[in-house]
Coordinates of C-alpha atoms in Angstrom, one line a residue:
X1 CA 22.7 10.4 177.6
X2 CA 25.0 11.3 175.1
X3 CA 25.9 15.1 174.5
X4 CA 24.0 17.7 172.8
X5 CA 26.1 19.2 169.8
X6 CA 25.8 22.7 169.4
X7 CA 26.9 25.2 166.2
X8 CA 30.0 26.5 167.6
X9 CA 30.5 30.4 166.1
X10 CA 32.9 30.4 163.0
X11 CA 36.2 31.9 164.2
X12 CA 37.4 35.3 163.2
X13 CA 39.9 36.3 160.6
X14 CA 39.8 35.3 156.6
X15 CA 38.0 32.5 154.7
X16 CA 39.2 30.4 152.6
X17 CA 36.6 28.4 151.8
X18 CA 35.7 29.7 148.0
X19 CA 39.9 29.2 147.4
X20 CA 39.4 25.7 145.4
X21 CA 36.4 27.0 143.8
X22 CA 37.6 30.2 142.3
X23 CA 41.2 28.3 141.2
X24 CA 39.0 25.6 139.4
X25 CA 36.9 28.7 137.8
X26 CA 39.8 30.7 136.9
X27 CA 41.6 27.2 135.1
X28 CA 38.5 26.8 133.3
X29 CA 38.6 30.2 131.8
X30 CA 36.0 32.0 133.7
X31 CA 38.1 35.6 134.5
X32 CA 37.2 37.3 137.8
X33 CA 35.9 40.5 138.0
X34 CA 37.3 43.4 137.7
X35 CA 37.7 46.3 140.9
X36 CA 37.2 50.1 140.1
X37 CA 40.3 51.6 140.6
X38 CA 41.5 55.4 140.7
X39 CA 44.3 54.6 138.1
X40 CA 45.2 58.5 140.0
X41 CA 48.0 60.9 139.7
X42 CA 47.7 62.9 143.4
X43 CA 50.3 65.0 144.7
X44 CA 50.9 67.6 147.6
X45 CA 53.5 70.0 148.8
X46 CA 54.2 72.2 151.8
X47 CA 54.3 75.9 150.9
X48 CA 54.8 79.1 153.5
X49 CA 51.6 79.4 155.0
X50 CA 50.4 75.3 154.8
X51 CA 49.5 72.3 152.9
X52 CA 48.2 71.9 149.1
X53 CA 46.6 68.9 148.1
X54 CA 46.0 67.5 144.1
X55 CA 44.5 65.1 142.2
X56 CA 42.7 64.4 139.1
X57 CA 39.5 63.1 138.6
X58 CA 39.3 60.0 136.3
X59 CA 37.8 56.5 138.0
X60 CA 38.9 53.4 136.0
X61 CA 37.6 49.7 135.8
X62 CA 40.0 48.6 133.6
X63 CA 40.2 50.0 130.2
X64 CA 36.9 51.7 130.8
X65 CA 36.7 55.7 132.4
X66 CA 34.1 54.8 134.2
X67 CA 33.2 58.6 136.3
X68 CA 34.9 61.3 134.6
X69 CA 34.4 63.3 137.7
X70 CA 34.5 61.3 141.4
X71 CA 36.3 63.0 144.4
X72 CA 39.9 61.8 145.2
X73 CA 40.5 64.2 147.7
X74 CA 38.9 63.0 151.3
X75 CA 37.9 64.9 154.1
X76 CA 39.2 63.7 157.4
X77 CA 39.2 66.2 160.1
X78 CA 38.5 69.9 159.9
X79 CA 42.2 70.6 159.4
X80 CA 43.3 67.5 157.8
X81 CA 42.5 65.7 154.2
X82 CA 43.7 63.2 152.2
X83 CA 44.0 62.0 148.7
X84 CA 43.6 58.5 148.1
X85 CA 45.1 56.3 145.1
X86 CA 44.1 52.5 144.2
X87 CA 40.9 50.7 144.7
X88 CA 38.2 53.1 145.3
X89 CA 36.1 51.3 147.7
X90 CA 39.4 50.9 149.9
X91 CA 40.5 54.6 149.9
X92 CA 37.0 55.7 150.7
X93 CA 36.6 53.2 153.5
X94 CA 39.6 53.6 155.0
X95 CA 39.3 57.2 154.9
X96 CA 35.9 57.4 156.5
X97 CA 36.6 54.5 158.6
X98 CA 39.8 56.7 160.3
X99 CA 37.8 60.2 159.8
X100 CA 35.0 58.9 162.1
X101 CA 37.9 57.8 164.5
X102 CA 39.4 61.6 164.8
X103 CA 35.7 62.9 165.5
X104 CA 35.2 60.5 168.3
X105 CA 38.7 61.4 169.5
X106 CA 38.1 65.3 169.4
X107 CA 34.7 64.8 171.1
X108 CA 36.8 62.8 173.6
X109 CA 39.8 65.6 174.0
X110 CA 38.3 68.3 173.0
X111 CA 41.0 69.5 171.1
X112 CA 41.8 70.2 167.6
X113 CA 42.9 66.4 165.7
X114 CA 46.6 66.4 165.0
X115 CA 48.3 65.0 161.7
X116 CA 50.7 62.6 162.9
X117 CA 46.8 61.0 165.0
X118 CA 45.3 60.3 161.1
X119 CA 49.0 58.9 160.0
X120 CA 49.5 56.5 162.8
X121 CA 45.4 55.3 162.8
X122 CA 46.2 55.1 158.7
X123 CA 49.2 53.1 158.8
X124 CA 48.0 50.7 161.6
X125 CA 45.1 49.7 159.9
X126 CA 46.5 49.2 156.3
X127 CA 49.7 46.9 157.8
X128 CA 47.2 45.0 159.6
X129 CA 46.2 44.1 156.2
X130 CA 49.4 43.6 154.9
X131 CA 48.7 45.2 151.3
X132 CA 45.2 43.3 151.0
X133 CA 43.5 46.5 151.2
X134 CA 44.5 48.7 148.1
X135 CA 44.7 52.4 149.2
X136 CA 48.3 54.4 148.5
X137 CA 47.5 58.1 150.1
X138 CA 48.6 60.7 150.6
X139 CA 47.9 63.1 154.1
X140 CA 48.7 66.6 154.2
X141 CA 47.3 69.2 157.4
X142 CA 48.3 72.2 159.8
X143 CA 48.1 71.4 163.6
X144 CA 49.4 73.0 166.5
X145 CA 53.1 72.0 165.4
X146 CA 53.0 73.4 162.1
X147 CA 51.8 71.8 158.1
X148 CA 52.9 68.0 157.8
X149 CA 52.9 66.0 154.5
X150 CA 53.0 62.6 154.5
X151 CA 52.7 59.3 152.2
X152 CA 51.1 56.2 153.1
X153 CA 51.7 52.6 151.0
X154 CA 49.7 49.7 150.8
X155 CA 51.4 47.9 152.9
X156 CA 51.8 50.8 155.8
X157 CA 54.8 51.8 155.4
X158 CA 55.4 55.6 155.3
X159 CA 57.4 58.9 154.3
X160 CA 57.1 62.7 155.5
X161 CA 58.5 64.5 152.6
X162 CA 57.9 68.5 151.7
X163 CA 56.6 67.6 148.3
X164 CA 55.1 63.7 147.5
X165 CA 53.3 61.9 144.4
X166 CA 51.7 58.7 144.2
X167 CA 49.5 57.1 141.9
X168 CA 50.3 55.3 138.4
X169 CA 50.7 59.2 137.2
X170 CA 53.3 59.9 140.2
X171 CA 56.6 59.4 137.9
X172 CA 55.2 62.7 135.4
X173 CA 54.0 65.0 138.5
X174 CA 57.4 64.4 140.1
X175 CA 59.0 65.5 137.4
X176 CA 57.4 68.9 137.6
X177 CA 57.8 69.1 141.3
X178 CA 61.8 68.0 141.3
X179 CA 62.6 70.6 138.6
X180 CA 60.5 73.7 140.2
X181 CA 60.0 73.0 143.8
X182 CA 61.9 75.7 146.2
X183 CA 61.1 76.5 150.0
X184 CA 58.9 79.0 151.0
X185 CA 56.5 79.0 148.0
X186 CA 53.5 82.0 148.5
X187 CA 50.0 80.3 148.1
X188 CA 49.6 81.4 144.2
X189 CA 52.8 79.4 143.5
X190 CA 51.6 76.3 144.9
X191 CA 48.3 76.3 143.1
X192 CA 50.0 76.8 140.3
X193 CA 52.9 74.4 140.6
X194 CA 50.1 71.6 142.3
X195 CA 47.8 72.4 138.8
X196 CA 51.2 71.3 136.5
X197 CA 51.8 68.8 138.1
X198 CA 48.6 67.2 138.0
X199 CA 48.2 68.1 133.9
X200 CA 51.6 66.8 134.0
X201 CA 50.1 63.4 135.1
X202 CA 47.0 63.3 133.5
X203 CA 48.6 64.0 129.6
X204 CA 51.3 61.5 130.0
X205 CA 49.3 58.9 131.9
X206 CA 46.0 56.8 130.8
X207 CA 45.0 55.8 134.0
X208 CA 44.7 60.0 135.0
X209 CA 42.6 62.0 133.1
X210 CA 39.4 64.7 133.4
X211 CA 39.9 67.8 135.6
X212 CA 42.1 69.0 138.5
X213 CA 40.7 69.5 142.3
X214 CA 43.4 71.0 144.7
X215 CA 42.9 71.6 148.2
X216 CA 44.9 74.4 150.2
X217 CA 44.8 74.0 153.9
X218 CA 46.3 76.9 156.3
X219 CA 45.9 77.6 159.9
X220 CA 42.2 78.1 160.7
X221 CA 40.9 77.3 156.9
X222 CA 40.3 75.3 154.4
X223 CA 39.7 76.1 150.6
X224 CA 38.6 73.3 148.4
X225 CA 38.9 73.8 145.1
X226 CA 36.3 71.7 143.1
X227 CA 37.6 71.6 138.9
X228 CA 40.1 74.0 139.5
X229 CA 41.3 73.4 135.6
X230 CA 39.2 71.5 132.8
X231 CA 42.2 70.6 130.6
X232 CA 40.2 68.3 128.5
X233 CA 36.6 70.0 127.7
X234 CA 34.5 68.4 124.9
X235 CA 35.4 69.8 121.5
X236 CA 32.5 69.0 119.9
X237 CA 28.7 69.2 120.6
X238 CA 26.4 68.4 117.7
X239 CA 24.1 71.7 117.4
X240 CA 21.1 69.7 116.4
X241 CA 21.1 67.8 119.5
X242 CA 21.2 63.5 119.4
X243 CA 18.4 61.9 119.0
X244 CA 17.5 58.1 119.7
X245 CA 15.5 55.9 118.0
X246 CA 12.1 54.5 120.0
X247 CA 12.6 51.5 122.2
X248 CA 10.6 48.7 120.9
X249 CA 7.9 47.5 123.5
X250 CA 8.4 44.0 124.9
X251 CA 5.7 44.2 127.6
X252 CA 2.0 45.4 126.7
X253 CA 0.8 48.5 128.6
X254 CA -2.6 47.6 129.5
X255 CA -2.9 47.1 132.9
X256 CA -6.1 44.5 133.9
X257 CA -7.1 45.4 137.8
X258 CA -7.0 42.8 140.4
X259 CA -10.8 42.9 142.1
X260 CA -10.9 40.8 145.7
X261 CA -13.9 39.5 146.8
X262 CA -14.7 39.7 150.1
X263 CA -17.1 37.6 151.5
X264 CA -18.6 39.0 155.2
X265 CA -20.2 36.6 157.5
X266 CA -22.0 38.1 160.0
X267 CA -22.2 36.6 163.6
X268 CA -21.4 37.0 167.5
X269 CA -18.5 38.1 168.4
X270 CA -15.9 36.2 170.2
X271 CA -16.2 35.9 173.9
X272 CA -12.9 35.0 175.8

């Protein structure tokens, strides 16, 4: 009796199956398509008391703005956040992914999540990848030892730095910080020197653009603040309002109802 073949389970890792199929497209003329991407200036610094995170707010799929308004600043514990800069699907995976992580870990401890946790879960995952997953952060909280700043590339490699920039805007909003930044900065200072530098990035790069959200975290609290600065508002609204011309109808709007007939036979029931 000859042996039975079975579907054995594909094996884990990448496939490369499409490889000679997406080559042939692409020599043929037929472009891929395009990823959104945060085109992003975000920075953050260490100041007296904590931790300010910035970023701006334009989301870019190629030359198109396509939200002049998404979130680069991500939540990750209740003391810890993170701006993320590349592909936006990546950042906000990872970023959840490695959020959900701390939570189980402080349910598991039951102590407060540490900085240096969310770096080394963050850096693990993305060198596992080895670049293939686009996010470029950059972590900033206050633990137990004190505010921490860090950077995290592609790749996984990392910095700890009192002041850091990333993004394709980074080059501008480190101009601001190297010229201005000093130690022991009060809270005000921050905000302020955070807001330049993101301005700085968004007027003097076209992938950065729309508003400014900064983030201060100190011991204990957390202040989020959502548009902190509109440096490019609409000039012009047309007083009389747009209007649009009426679509034309493809399909008719009558609507012709479906009757069932039903036809009952009447009989015994069935016995078993």
């Amino acid at each position: 009796m000859s042996a039975a073949k079975y579907d054995v389970p594909p094996k884990g890792g990448f496939s490369f199956d499409l490889c000679r199929r997406n080559d042939m497209l692409l020599k043929n003329g037929v472009q891929p398509p395009s990823f959104r991407k945060t085109g992003t200036t975000i920075v953050g610094l260490i100041f007296q008391d904590g931790v300010i995170l910035g970023a701006d707010t334009r989301a870019t799929e190629g030359p198109i703005v396509c939200d002049k308004n998404c979130e680069k600043i991500h939540y990750m514990a209740p003391n810890i956040y993170c701006c993320g800069a590349g592909t936006a699907a990546d950042t906000e995976a990872v970023t959840d992914m490695v959020s959900s992580q701390l939570k189980l870990h402080r349910y598991h401890t039951g102590r407060e999540s540490r900085v240096v946790t969310a770096l080394t879960l963050l850096k693990s995952h993305l060198f596992s990848y080895q670049g293939y997953v686009q996010a470029a952060l950059v972590l900033g909280g206050v633990d137990v030892t004190g505010p921490h700043l860090h950077t995290i590339y592609p790749h996984g490699s990392t910095d700890t730095l009192p002041f850091a920039t990333m993004g394709s805007g980074s080059l501008a909003a480190m101009a601001v910080f190297e010229s201005k930044y000093r130690e022991g900065l009060t809270r005000q200072e921050g905000v302020d020197m955070v807001a330049e530098a993101i301005c700085s990035g968004i007027f003097n790069d076209l992938g950065s653009g729309s508003n400014v959200d900064i983030c201060v975290i100190t011991k204990g609290n957390v202040e989020y603040l959502r548009n902190h600065k509109l440096p490019n508002p609409r000039t012009y609204v047309c007083e009389k309002g747009y209007s649009f011309p009426k679509p034309i109808e493809v399909l008719l709007t009558k609507v012709v109802p479906l009757r069932e007939k039903v036809k009952v036979i009447e009989g015994d029931a069935m016995e078993e």
